[in-house]
Amino acid sequence: MDSNYKTIPLFPSIVHRIEIDNFDDYKDQIIKDIYYEKDNDPEGRKLSNIGGWQSESVYVENCKSRFIQKIMIESLTNFKPMSNKTYMKVEGWTNVNKPGDYNKLHDHPVCELSGVLWIKTPTNCGSIRFVNPQLFSKYKELDSYTEEFKEPTYSFMTYFCRPKEGTMLIFPSHLQHEVEENKSSEDRISYSFNIQLIGDLNPQSFTDK
């Protein structure tokens, strides 16, 4: 019976994971740039962040750290899953979450994809948790599956991604997510961004407006 069994991961929510080459070459300067920006705008803005600092959102070409610009432009220009008929309008912001800070459950409307680049992630600084968008309608089904089935099929109610420095996640903007409390003794630092997908215009750069 088992030899005739298979699963089809129909209509998945795709989360892309990108490892940034030579990230350690940029890390210290990026952190310096972010603290400089924070010192010049200590209030920042408040959205999903509880206790943390968040910069204003700007298009990536106007990012105050040229190294973040470099990483974003190179990573998204070479983003293989995306059709070359589609270009991306990208804006982002930096986050500094001190010990005890966290980001409450939220999503990102008015865009198609969102993401995070982890810059400084001390041990126990908190993972990002995604919530299954079909949790309400599929609760009994998901609750009935064995752990052996859930693991290879990603049939979870929620899913945690542990932060890793120099790693970028890109995910559908409708996926609700939160970032756990920073339980380390140091700041957790990241760069978050939104992507609008625009097709059939074929501009010279993905950041063209």
Coordinates of C-alpha atoms in Angstrom, one line a residue:
M1 CA 0.0 0.0 0.0
D2 CA 2.8 2.5 0.9
S3 CA 4.4 2.0 -2.5
N4 CA 1.4 3.6 -4.1
Y5 CA 1.3 6.6 -1.8
K6 CA 2.6 10.1 -2.6
T7 CA 1.9 13.7 -1.6
I8 CA 1.6 16.7 -3.8
P9 CA 2.5 20.1 -2.2
L10 CA -0.2 22.0 -4.0
F11 CA -0.3 25.8 -3.8
P12 CA 2.5 26.2 -1.3
S13 CA 3.6 29.5 0.4
I14 CA 7.2 29.8 -0.8
V15 CA 9.9 31.2 1.5
H16 CA 13.2 31.8 -0.2
R17 CA 16.4 31.6 1.8
I18 CA 19.6 33.3 0.5
E19 CA 23.0 33.1 2.0
I20 CA 25.0 36.3 1.4
D21 CA 28.6 35.7 0.1
N22 CA 31.4 37.2 2.1
F23 CA 29.0 38.9 4.6
D24 CA 31.6 39.1 7.3
D25 CA 33.5 41.6 5.0
Y26 CA 30.5 44.0 5.4
K27 CA 29.0 43.3 8.7
D28 CA 31.0 45.7 11.0
Q29 CA 30.5 48.6 8.7
I30 CA 26.8 47.9 8.2
I31 CA 26.4 47.9 12.0
K32 CA 28.3 51.1 12.3
D33 CA 26.1 52.7 9.6
I34 CA 22.9 51.6 11.4
Y35 CA 24.0 53.0 14.8
Y36 CA 24.9 56.2 13.2
E37 CA 21.4 56.5 11.6
K38 CA 19.9 55.6 15.0
D39 CA 21.9 58.3 16.8
N40 CA 20.6 60.8 14.3
D41 CA 17.0 59.7 14.7
P42 CA 16.6 58.2 18.1
E43 CA 12.8 58.2 18.0
G44 CA 12.6 56.2 14.8
R45 CA 9.1 54.9 14.0
K46 CA 6.7 52.5 15.7
L47 CA 4.9 49.8 13.8
S48 CA 5.1 46.2 14.8
N49 CA 8.1 46.8 17.1
I50 CA 7.5 46.6 20.8
G51 CA 10.4 48.5 22.5
G52 CA 12.7 48.3 19.5
W53 CA 14.0 51.0 17.2
Q54 CA 13.0 51.1 13.5
S55 CA 14.3 53.5 10.9
E56 CA 12.0 55.3 8.3
S57 CA 11.3 53.2 5.2
V58 CA 13.1 54.4 2.1
Y59 CA 13.7 52.9 -1.4
V60 CA 16.8 50.7 -1.3
E61 CA 18.8 53.0 -3.6
N62 CA 18.4 55.7 -0.9
C63 CA 19.5 53.4 2.0
K64 CA 22.1 55.1 4.2
S65 CA 24.3 52.0 4.2
R66 CA 26.0 51.5 0.8
F67 CA 26.8 47.9 1.9
I68 CA 23.1 47.1 2.4
Q69 CA 22.5 48.7 -1.0
K70 CA 25.1 46.4 -2.5
I71 CA 23.8 43.3 -0.9
M72 CA 20.2 44.0 -1.8
I73 CA 20.8 45.0 -5.4
E74 CA 23.1 42.0 -6.1
S75 CA 20.9 39.5 -4.3
L76 CA 17.6 40.7 -6.0
T77 CA 19.2 41.3 -9.4
N78 CA 20.3 37.6 -9.4
F79 CA 17.0 36.3 -7.8
K80 CA 16.7 33.3 -10.1
P81 CA 13.0 32.3 -9.4
M82 CA 11.8 35.6 -10.7
S83 CA 10.9 36.1 -14.4
N84 CA 13.0 38.6 -16.3
K85 CA 9.8 40.3 -17.4
T86 CA 9.2 41.4 -13.8
Y87 CA 11.0 44.1 -11.9
M88 CA 11.0 44.9 -8.3
K89 CA 10.3 48.2 -6.5
V90 CA 12.0 47.7 -3.1
E91 CA 11.9 49.8 0.0
G92 CA 13.3 48.9 3.4
W93 CA 14.2 49.9 7.0
T94 CA 16.6 48.9 9.7
N95 CA 15.7 47.4 13.0
V96 CA 17.6 47.5 16.3
N97 CA 16.0 45.3 19.1
K98 CA 17.7 45.5 22.4
P99 CA 17.2 42.8 25.1
G100 CA 13.5 42.4 25.9
D101 CA 12.3 43.8 22.6
Y102 CA 10.1 41.9 20.1
N103 CA 7.9 42.4 17.1
K104 CA 4.2 41.6 17.4
L105 CA 2.2 39.5 14.9
H106 CA 1.6 41.4 11.7
D107 CA 1.7 41.2 7.9
H108 CA 2.8 43.6 5.1
P109 CA -0.1 45.0 3.0
V110 CA 0.3 46.9 -0.3
C111 CA 3.1 44.7 -1.6
E112 CA 3.7 41.2 -2.9
L113 CA 6.8 40.0 -1.2
S114 CA 8.6 40.9 2.1
G115 CA 11.9 39.9 3.6
V116 CA 14.5 40.3 6.2
L117 CA 18.3 40.4 6.1
W118 CA 19.8 39.3 9.5
I119 CA 22.8 41.4 10.4
K120 CA 23.6 40.8 14.0
T121 CA 22.0 37.7 15.7
P122 CA 23.4 36.8 19.1
T123 CA 22.4 33.5 20.7
N124 CA 18.8 33.6 22.0
C125 CA 18.0 36.8 20.2
G126 CA 14.6 35.4 19.0
S127 CA 13.4 33.6 15.9
I128 CA 10.8 34.7 13.4
R129 CA 7.6 32.7 13.6
F130 CA 5.3 32.3 10.6
V131 CA 1.6 31.4 11.0
N132 CA -0.1 29.1 8.5
P133 CA -2.6 31.4 6.6
Q134 CA -5.1 28.5 6.5
L135 CA -4.8 27.8 10.2
F136 CA -8.5 28.5 11.0
S137 CA -10.0 26.4 8.2
K138 CA -7.5 23.6 8.4
Y139 CA -6.9 23.3 12.2
K140 CA -8.4 19.8 12.7
E141 CA -6.6 18.5 9.6
L142 CA -3.2 19.9 10.7
D143 CA -3.7 18.8 14.3
S144 CA -4.4 15.2 13.1
Y145 CA -1.2 14.7 11.1
T146 CA 1.7 12.8 12.7
E147 CA 5.1 14.5 13.3
E148 CA 6.6 12.1 10.7
F149 CA 4.2 13.5 8.1
K150 CA 4.4 17.2 9.1
E151 CA 8.2 17.4 8.8
P152 CA 8.8 16.5 5.1
T153 CA 5.5 18.2 4.0
Y154 CA 5.8 21.4 6.1
S155 CA 2.2 20.8 7.3
F156 CA 2.6 23.0 10.4
M157 CA 0.3 25.4 12.2
T158 CA 3.3 27.7 12.7
Y159 CA 6.9 27.6 11.6
F160 CA 10.0 29.1 13.3
C161 CA 13.1 30.3 11.4
R162 CA 16.2 30.8 13.5
P163 CA 18.1 34.0 12.5
K164 CA 21.5 33.6 11.0
E165 CA 23.8 36.5 10.2
G166 CA 24.3 37.1 6.5
T167 CA 21.1 35.2 5.6
M168 CA 18.1 36.7 3.8
L169 CA 14.5 35.4 3.8
I170 CA 12.0 36.5 1.2
F171 CA 8.3 35.5 1.8
P172 CA 4.8 36.3 0.6
S173 CA 3.7 39.6 2.3
H174 CA 0.4 38.1 3.4
L175 CA 2.1 35.6 5.7
Q176 CA 1.5 36.7 9.2
H177 CA 4.7 36.6 11.3
E178 CA 6.3 37.9 14.5
V179 CA 9.7 38.0 16.0
E180 CA 10.3 36.5 19.4
E181 CA 11.6 38.5 22.4
N182 CA 15.3 39.1 22.3
K183 CA 16.6 37.1 25.3
S184 CA 20.2 37.7 24.7
S185 CA 22.3 40.4 26.4
E186 CA 23.0 42.2 23.1
D187 CA 21.1 44.1 20.3
R188 CA 19.5 42.1 17.5
I189 CA 20.0 44.0 14.2
S190 CA 18.2 43.4 10.9
Y191 CA 17.2 45.0 7.7
S192 CA 13.5 44.5 6.6
F193 CA 12.1 45.2 3.2
N194 CA 9.0 45.1 1.0
I195 CA 8.9 44.3 -2.7
Q196 CA 6.3 45.4 -5.2
L197 CA 6.3 43.3 -8.4
I198 CA 5.7 45.2 -11.6
G199 CA 5.6 43.3 -14.9
D200 CA 6.0 43.9 -18.6
L201 CA 7.9 47.2 -18.3
N202 CA 11.4 45.9 -18.6
P203 CA 13.3 48.8 -16.9
Q204 CA 17.1 49.0 -16.7
S205 CA 17.1 48.4 -12.9
F206 CA 14.8 46.6 -10.5
T207 CA 14.8 49.8 -8.4
D208 CA 13.5 52.1 -11.2
K209 CA 10.4 54.0 -10.2

